[in-house]
XYZ file of C-alpha atoms in Angstrom:
523
model
C 0.000 0.000 0.000
C 1.635 3.241 -1.157
C 1.146 6.439 0.821
C 1.396 9.862 -0.778
C 4.143 11.879 0.854
C 2.114 15.034 0.326
C -1.125 14.299 2.145
C -0.900 10.690 3.356
C -4.092 9.788 1.526
C -4.602 6.290 0.152
C -6.505 5.963 -3.092
C -9.491 3.633 -2.642
C -9.425 0.484 -4.746
C -11.635 0.470 -7.811
C -14.712 -1.628 -7.106
C -16.832 -2.632 -10.073
C -20.025 -4.376 -8.944
C -22.396 -5.499 -11.702
C -26.075 -4.634 -11.440
C -27.045 -8.318 -11.167
C -25.071 -9.517 -8.182
C -25.415 -12.081 -5.392
C -22.984 -11.425 -2.536
C -22.819 -15.042 -1.368
C -22.161 -16.359 -4.872
C -19.360 -13.843 -5.300
C -17.716 -14.751 -1.963
C -18.028 -18.504 -2.556
C -17.169 -18.850 -6.216
C -13.844 -17.005 -6.329
C -11.727 -19.822 -4.805
C -11.237 -22.331 -7.633
C -7.443 -22.540 -7.329
C -7.577 -22.813 -3.548
C -10.667 -25.015 -3.196
C -8.865 -27.459 -0.882
C -7.447 -24.745 1.343
C -9.011 -24.352 4.812
C -11.598 -21.604 4.971
C -12.728 -22.110 8.591
C -11.391 -23.793 11.726
C -13.282 -24.101 15.011
C -10.811 -23.297 17.779
C -12.081 -25.765 20.382
C -13.690 -28.622 18.429
C -11.171 -28.696 15.602
C -13.936 -28.886 12.973
C -12.799 -27.563 9.614
C -14.226 -26.516 6.257
C -12.277 -26.096 3.054
C -13.414 -23.488 0.567
C -14.857 -26.283 -1.589
C -16.776 -27.759 1.368
C -18.076 -24.332 2.372
C -19.320 -23.730 -1.156
C -20.957 -27.162 -1.383
C -22.656 -26.960 2.012
C -23.923 -23.399 1.483
C -25.530 -24.425 -1.818
C -27.076 -27.524 -0.204
C -28.394 -25.380 2.644
C -29.911 -22.943 0.147
C -31.685 -25.785 -1.661
C -32.914 -27.174 1.656
C -34.470 -23.854 2.656
C -36.294 -23.441 -0.653
C -37.544 -27.031 -0.686
C -38.772 -26.557 2.908
C -41.146 -23.875 1.654
C -39.231 -20.628 2.109
C -39.523 -18.005 -0.616
C -37.048 -15.373 -1.809
C -37.122 -12.261 0.424
C -38.488 -14.207 3.408
C -36.661 -13.311 6.614
C -34.846 -15.942 8.692
C -33.654 -15.245 12.242
C -30.076 -16.509 12.657
C -29.112 -17.057 16.288
C -26.132 -19.409 16.431
C -22.818 -19.543 18.239
C -19.797 -18.947 16.027
C -18.804 -22.176 14.300
C -18.555 -23.628 10.800
C -22.368 -23.850 10.620
C -22.725 -20.043 10.868
C -21.183 -19.064 7.505
C -22.906 -22.041 5.853
C -26.291 -20.824 7.107
C -25.714 -17.123 6.413
C -24.342 -17.618 2.903
C -26.874 -20.339 2.120
C -29.728 -17.967 2.909
C -28.296 -15.321 0.582
C -27.749 -17.832 -2.240
C -31.438 -18.718 -1.983
C -32.501 -15.074 -2.004
C -33.680 -15.480 1.583
C -32.756 -12.668 4.004
C -30.786 -13.747 7.110
C -31.342 -11.608 10.205
C -28.284 -12.135 12.396
C -28.899 -11.533 16.113
C -27.014 -11.408 19.377
C -26.752 -14.801 21.094
C -26.928 -13.375 24.642
C -30.404 -11.852 24.708
C -33.564 -12.755 26.621
C -36.610 -14.664 25.429
C -38.594 -11.436 25.194
C -35.874 -9.819 23.082
C -36.061 -12.712 20.623
C -39.857 -12.666 20.604
C -39.724 -8.982 19.649
C -37.234 -9.661 16.849
C -39.152 -12.651 15.484
C -42.361 -10.637 15.411
C -40.759 -7.407 14.194
C -38.954 -9.128 11.298
C -41.885 -11.455 10.546
C -39.339 -14.259 10.314
C -40.474 -17.431 8.543
C -37.668 -19.573 9.990
C -35.313 -19.762 12.951
C -31.718 -20.985 12.669
C -30.600 -21.753 16.219
C -27.847 -23.545 18.122
C -29.068 -26.353 20.369
C -27.359 -24.637 23.302
C -29.615 -21.588 22.782
C -32.903 -23.420 22.302
C -33.964 -23.097 25.964
C -34.266 -19.325 25.480
C -36.528 -19.739 22.426
C -38.648 -22.651 23.613
C -40.980 -20.550 25.844
C -41.827 -18.058 23.060
C -42.303 -20.126 19.897
C -45.950 -20.825 20.774
C -46.596 -17.073 20.990
C -45.881 -16.524 17.298
C -48.885 -15.946 15.032
C -47.783 -18.575 12.504
C -45.635 -21.716 12.526
C -41.985 -21.271 11.544
C -39.341 -23.634 10.270
C -36.744 -24.421 12.958
C -33.282 -25.473 11.787
C -30.659 -26.332 14.395
C -27.105 -27.609 14.458
C -28.458 -30.965 15.717
C -31.681 -32.764 14.765
C -32.805 -33.442 18.361
C -33.016 -29.787 19.449
C -36.815 -29.566 19.427
C -39.857 -31.497 18.178
C -40.194 -30.946 14.434
C -36.780 -29.316 14.239
C -34.618 -29.943 11.169
C -30.986 -30.713 11.912
C -28.429 -28.995 9.712
C -26.458 -32.229 9.106
C -29.644 -33.987 7.930
C -30.683 -31.039 5.766
C -27.274 -30.920 4.069
C -27.215 -34.668 3.410
C -30.743 -34.836 2.038
C -30.489 -32.057 -0.549
C -28.412 -31.601 -3.662
C -26.632 -28.266 -4.112
C -28.750 -25.404 -5.423
C -28.047 -25.409 -9.187
C -28.414 -21.646 -9.646
C -28.264 -18.911 -7.012
C -31.072 -16.362 -6.764
C -30.829 -13.682 -9.488
C -30.539 -10.810 -7.026
C -29.319 -7.292 -7.768
C -26.513 -5.377 -6.049
C -29.159 -3.028 -4.617
C -31.450 -5.804 -3.378
C -31.887 -6.381 0.352
C -29.323 -8.982 1.402
C -29.336 -9.267 5.224
C -30.287 -7.464 8.415
C -28.457 -6.785 11.626
C -30.220 -5.635 14.776
C -28.462 -2.787 16.532
C -26.779 -3.875 19.752
C -29.159 -1.914 21.961
C -26.398 -0.018 23.755
C -28.589 3.116 23.648
C -32.093 1.614 23.843
C -34.380 -0.627 21.785
C -32.737 -2.575 18.938
C -33.509 -1.529 15.382
C -33.569 -3.814 12.343
C -30.845 -2.365 10.104
C -31.286 -3.368 6.463
C -28.218 -3.923 4.252
C -27.771 -4.589 0.534
C -25.811 -7.230 -1.418
C -23.141 -4.711 -2.446
C -22.302 -3.720 1.130
C -20.332 -6.847 2.035
C -17.877 -6.446 -0.817
C -17.571 -2.661 -0.439
C -16.435 -2.957 3.185
C -14.166 -5.905 2.376
C -12.403 -4.000 -0.381
C -12.256 -0.567 1.246
C -11.200 -1.581 4.753
C -10.247 -5.269 4.705
C -8.041 -5.081 1.639
C -7.540 -1.311 1.378
C -6.476 -0.564 4.978
C -5.465 -3.910 6.485
C -3.922 -5.265 3.317
C -5.511 -8.682 3.899
C -4.090 -11.421 1.723
C -4.504 -15.095 0.973
C -1.769 -16.279 3.359
C -3.344 -14.550 6.398
C -4.941 -16.448 9.254
C -7.538 -14.224 10.927
C -9.224 -14.379 14.321
C -11.998 -12.066 15.497
C -12.980 -11.913 19.153
C -16.063 -9.989 17.996
C -18.771 -12.482 17.048
C -20.244 -12.947 13.586
C -23.632 -11.474 14.506
C -21.937 -8.125 15.188
C -21.302 -5.910 12.132
C -17.611 -5.682 13.087
C -17.296 -9.457 13.411
C -19.249 -10.179 10.217
C -16.660 -8.347 8.171
C -13.709 -9.626 10.186
C -14.595 -13.312 10.017
C -16.731 -13.656 6.896
C -16.657 -11.123 4.070
C -13.035 -9.986 4.537
C -11.320 -13.406 4.593
C -13.609 -14.843 1.905
C -12.791 -11.923 -0.384
C -9.058 -12.742 -0.380
C -9.052 -16.458 0.470
C -7.655 -16.181 4.009
C -8.266 -18.816 6.703
C -10.507 -17.894 9.646
C -10.416 -19.263 13.190
C -13.787 -19.212 15.004
C -14.297 -19.262 18.775
C -17.799 -20.239 19.836
C -17.398 -19.401 23.520
C -16.971 -16.053 25.224
C -13.528 -14.610 24.377
C -11.841 -14.612 27.778
C -8.195 -13.467 27.896
C -7.106 -17.069 28.554
C -9.060 -18.433 25.573
C -7.931 -15.632 23.262
C -4.272 -16.182 24.101
C -4.767 -19.926 23.585
C -6.136 -19.291 20.088
C -3.329 -16.837 19.307
C -0.714 -19.396 20.358
C -2.305 -22.568 18.953
C -3.483 -21.306 15.559
C -0.967 -18.480 15.068
C -3.302 -15.877 13.503
C -1.593 -13.046 11.667
C -4.590 -10.703 12.045
C -6.430 -10.255 15.350
C -9.587 -8.178 15.740
C -10.391 -7.117 19.310
C -12.199 -4.505 21.378
C -10.716 -2.125 23.977
C -12.066 -3.971 27.009
C -10.537 -7.203 25.745
C -7.150 -5.620 25.038
C -7.208 -4.249 28.600
C -7.962 -7.733 29.937
C -5.225 -9.290 27.812
C -2.642 -6.836 29.116
C -3.732 -7.556 32.698
C -3.589 -11.336 32.214
C -0.894 -12.849 34.423
C -0.077 -15.766 32.082
C 0.115 -13.818 28.831
C 2.556 -15.209 26.259
C 5.615 -13.410 24.975
C 5.782 -11.689 21.613
C 7.920 -14.499 20.202
C 5.120 -17.003 20.869
C 2.683 -15.145 18.589
C 2.692 -14.499 14.848
C 0.676 -11.276 14.613
C 1.254 -8.677 11.921
C -1.737 -6.387 12.588
C -4.418 -5.901 15.271
C -7.571 -3.817 15.142
C -9.921 -2.429 17.743
C -13.459 -1.066 17.488
C -16.675 -0.873 19.505
C -15.305 1.802 21.848
C -12.454 4.276 21.480
C -9.183 2.656 22.487
C -7.451 4.368 25.438
C -3.971 5.490 24.381
C -2.400 3.775 27.378
C -3.583 0.351 26.209
C -2.364 0.901 22.660
C 1.096 1.969 23.801
C 1.422 -0.968 26.219
C 0.296 -3.547 23.651
C 2.656 -2.283 20.979
C 5.565 -2.086 23.431
C 5.008 -5.678 24.554
C 4.041 -7.344 21.258
C 5.613 -5.086 18.651
C 2.342 -4.822 16.716
C 0.193 -1.746 16.178
C -3.467 -1.703 17.178
C -5.418 0.073 14.457
C -8.180 1.728 16.462
C -11.213 2.515 14.320
C -14.894 3.280 14.461
C -17.673 1.643 12.498
C -21.367 1.119 13.083
C -24.201 -1.257 12.361
C -25.558 1.419 10.028
C -22.319 1.627 7.986
C -21.607 -2.120 8.385
C -17.923 -1.766 9.207
C -15.091 0.664 9.947
C -15.067 3.987 8.072
C -12.549 5.907 10.231
C -9.347 4.266 11.395
C -5.725 4.529 12.321
C -3.751 3.032 9.463
C -0.541 1.019 9.281
C 2.595 3.049 9.821
C 0.832 6.203 10.990
C -0.946 5.226 14.191
C -1.524 7.992 16.710
C -2.899 6.466 19.902
C -5.634 8.485 21.549
C -7.114 9.262 18.117
C -9.238 7.268 15.681
C -6.994 8.143 12.761
C -8.116 9.193 9.287
C -11.114 8.401 7.054
C -10.972 5.026 5.346
C -10.395 5.721 1.624
C -13.761 5.521 -0.109
C -15.594 7.298 2.737
C -16.102 11.026 3.310
C -16.531 12.448 6.799
C -17.680 15.765 8.174
C -18.175 17.240 11.651
C -21.309 19.309 12.213
C -22.068 21.607 15.158
C -25.420 22.144 16.888
C -26.401 24.769 14.304
C -25.726 22.405 11.394
C -22.560 24.146 10.205
C -19.342 22.245 9.535
C -16.797 22.478 12.334
C -13.366 24.037 12.121
C -10.284 22.088 13.196
C -10.268 21.589 16.945
C -14.022 22.126 17.304
C -16.186 19.308 18.676
C -19.054 18.226 16.429
C -21.227 15.293 15.406
C -19.529 12.882 13.005
C -21.414 12.224 9.760
C -20.398 9.730 7.077
C -20.899 9.418 3.344
C -19.997 6.066 1.826
C -21.189 3.099 -0.225
C -22.088 0.774 2.677
C -24.715 2.911 4.415
C -27.794 0.873 5.355
C -31.013 1.245 3.405
C -33.200 1.933 6.463
C -34.346 0.849 9.876
C -37.128 -1.685 9.369
C -40.570 -0.315 10.253
C -39.100 2.811 11.824
C -39.545 5.720 9.456
C -38.821 8.501 11.948
C -35.473 7.122 13.096
C -34.599 6.282 9.495
C -35.116 9.911 8.450
C -33.119 11.165 11.434
C -30.110 8.873 10.895
C -29.967 8.583 7.102
C -30.054 12.222 6.060
C -29.708 12.121 2.294
C -26.185 11.043 1.352
C -24.973 11.500 4.935
C -25.393 9.059 7.814
C -25.441 10.534 11.321
C -23.236 8.558 13.692
C -24.345 10.127 16.963
C -20.650 10.326 17.922
C -18.843 13.527 18.856
C -15.402 14.074 17.345
C -12.839 16.778 16.797
C -10.270 16.898 13.987
C -6.780 18.329 14.328
C -4.689 20.164 11.729
C -3.071 16.868 10.667
C -6.464 15.344 9.870
C -6.556 12.982 12.869
C -9.969 12.523 14.472
C -10.300 12.313 18.271
C -13.337 10.786 19.941
C -15.368 12.997 22.255
C -18.120 10.616 23.355
C -21.617 9.910 22.164
C -23.860 12.869 21.466
C -26.136 11.684 24.247
C -23.174 11.004 26.577
C -21.658 14.491 26.436
C -21.756 16.352 29.722
C -22.071 20.089 30.223
C -20.361 21.044 33.488
C -20.540 24.696 34.427
C -21.634 25.493 30.882
C -18.612 23.721 29.369
C -18.779 20.431 27.463
C -16.896 17.575 29.102
C -16.102 14.416 27.163
C -16.713 11.313 29.317
C -14.110 9.489 27.243
C -11.438 12.053 28.139
C -12.073 11.421 31.842
C -12.109 7.650 31.252
C -8.798 7.852 29.397
C -7.273 9.705 32.344
C -8.524 7.122 34.840
C -7.134 4.339 32.648
C -3.601 5.676 33.109
C -3.774 4.870 36.848
C -1.865 1.671 37.540
C -4.735 0.100 39.518
C -7.523 0.706 36.972
C -8.583 -2.063 34.564
C -11.706 -0.420 33.126
C -13.581 2.825 33.612
C -16.824 4.377 32.397
C -17.992 7.926 33.067
C -21.578 9.197 32.868
C -23.454 12.281 33.973
C -24.972 12.346 37.465
C -27.031 15.106 39.066
C -25.824 16.560 42.371
C -28.056 17.820 45.192
C -28.773 20.979 43.224
C -29.676 19.058 40.081
C -26.496 20.055 38.251
C -24.885 17.359 36.114
C -21.332 16.347 37.031
C -19.100 13.425 35.958
C -19.499 10.147 37.851
C -17.014 7.327 37.327
C -17.586 3.580 37.519
C -14.283 1.754 37.923
C -13.131 -1.870 37.770
C -9.786 -2.407 39.478
C -7.131 -4.858 38.342
C -6.925 -8.079 40.385
C -4.737 -7.548 43.447
C -4.759 -3.740 43.159
C -6.393 -1.133 45.366
C -7.279 2.531 44.969
C -9.553 4.930 46.810
C -12.060 7.437 45.471
C -9.931 10.395 46.567
C -6.816 8.865 45.019
C -8.474 8.480 41.622
C -10.019 11.954 41.800
C -6.601 13.450 42.509
C -5.124 11.439 39.654
C -7.606 12.963 37.173
C -7.158 16.476 38.599
C -3.448 16.136 37.982
C -4.030 15.434 34.263
C -7.150 17.374 33.222
C -8.777 20.715 33.903
C -10.129 20.667 37.484
C -13.804 20.875 36.467
C -13.498 17.555 34.622
C -12.687 15.301 37.569
C -15.342 12.728 38.632
C -17.275 13.994 41.660
C -18.135 10.402 42.556
C -16.319 7.115 41.997
C -18.122 3.772 42.346
C -16.205 0.509 42.245
C -17.741 -2.452 40.368
C -16.674 -6.036 39.709
C -17.546 -5.555 36.034
C -19.113 -2.964 33.767
C -22.402 -3.712 31.994
C -21.658 -4.471 28.340
C -23.230 -5.794 25.197
C -22.027 -9.160 23.899
C -19.641 -7.278 21.635
C -17.866 -5.574 24.526
C -19.520 -2.166 24.209
C -20.143 -0.500 27.580
C -23.867 0.079 28.159
C -23.712 3.570 29.625
C -27.480 3.891 29.626
C -27.566 1.234 32.374
C -25.028 3.195 34.403
C -27.037 6.381 33.956
C -30.137 4.553 35.159
């Protein structure tokens, strides 16, 4: 990847997508010369799929869905743990013209009932281990649905994936979809309230793979990739599905929760060259007592998203492992990362520069574009912006404003073009008439030797005035007092920014993707 010495801009790759286009067919049918190469490996079970086997099984799955009565454009709720069955199911749906709706595997029965009813799903693809959460609600649906599980004995009338694959020939011809047809949905993580069905097109998978996966990360066929973020998350879907399938890389999948011990085991056993994490996980990895040495790993690049990465963590990781963490920001609405630090020009504490192929702007409260150094709402223009929120016209109009997508994130941009995170629009605090970024206070707390994680929200004092309140998780074996942490922040930031209260927790509330749920702390 060649950088211009003048402005450090990278030209986006040329992406020519034909009008008639099926994303799954494209991702599956480009591997003729490497058909026997491993596409997927399950970290714990050792199950494997070559590119040829993935292609065959996805086409058999597609045929099985259609012969079970599903029609093109029907929605299918996909709630499965990461494993070789996940890409087979997701890609098989798309081959058939059926729309997979990938959902979080850690929700409640009522959450799933809402999603099944909201999407009007005609089928449920579910792991046996998750069936107990669905069993109480299936009878509440207005019409029967097809249930497909990873084993045939999950539920009465359930179809097992192994049986479905064995009993159907491969689909002879994929659905004749268009690049602008609806391809799949993702429900927003719910970190700021009720989840919204976010509708994406066939072209979006390849746009993000080319612009970020190949354009920024330089992914290649000889890479082995591992994403701690799960496949149902927009970040994980690119990391572990569209990106590696675009270039023919091998992907390692971890079905269980990515604890520091399990992540380091995967990094040592399977020797990934590309590791996708989140800030809370990187913090846990650096605090892990039995972490391996740099010589025991084979990493060439790491990425982080979901939350802004504290500079302290980035510096420590690179010092210990000799590998940059490319901190970036993406969203369910944009499908993947559109703003990121880039190889060779990482500046920790910032989110880097726009991903080539995307345009960004910062807008103030009056709707005018911000000058350098001024805090404003980040808006994005790019080819992977979602079509809409399903059945939610008002929020669709608010978020997708013409060619620009509103992120709801506050950022500033310096004279060198680096963007620095300033918190969510609804997380910003006004203390004494001055905006305070919760993330700035969190970043200061994170530099204390005893702090593992920190989250800052607004809290009203006795007079009803909003001040910063910190929730802190300490590292195992470390101690710190409220006054000690307050003094630590006062020594680094303007005095009005210090947290007036500090509460100590065993863990912060998070989504399954590691995003801190600040709305729960505010409540």
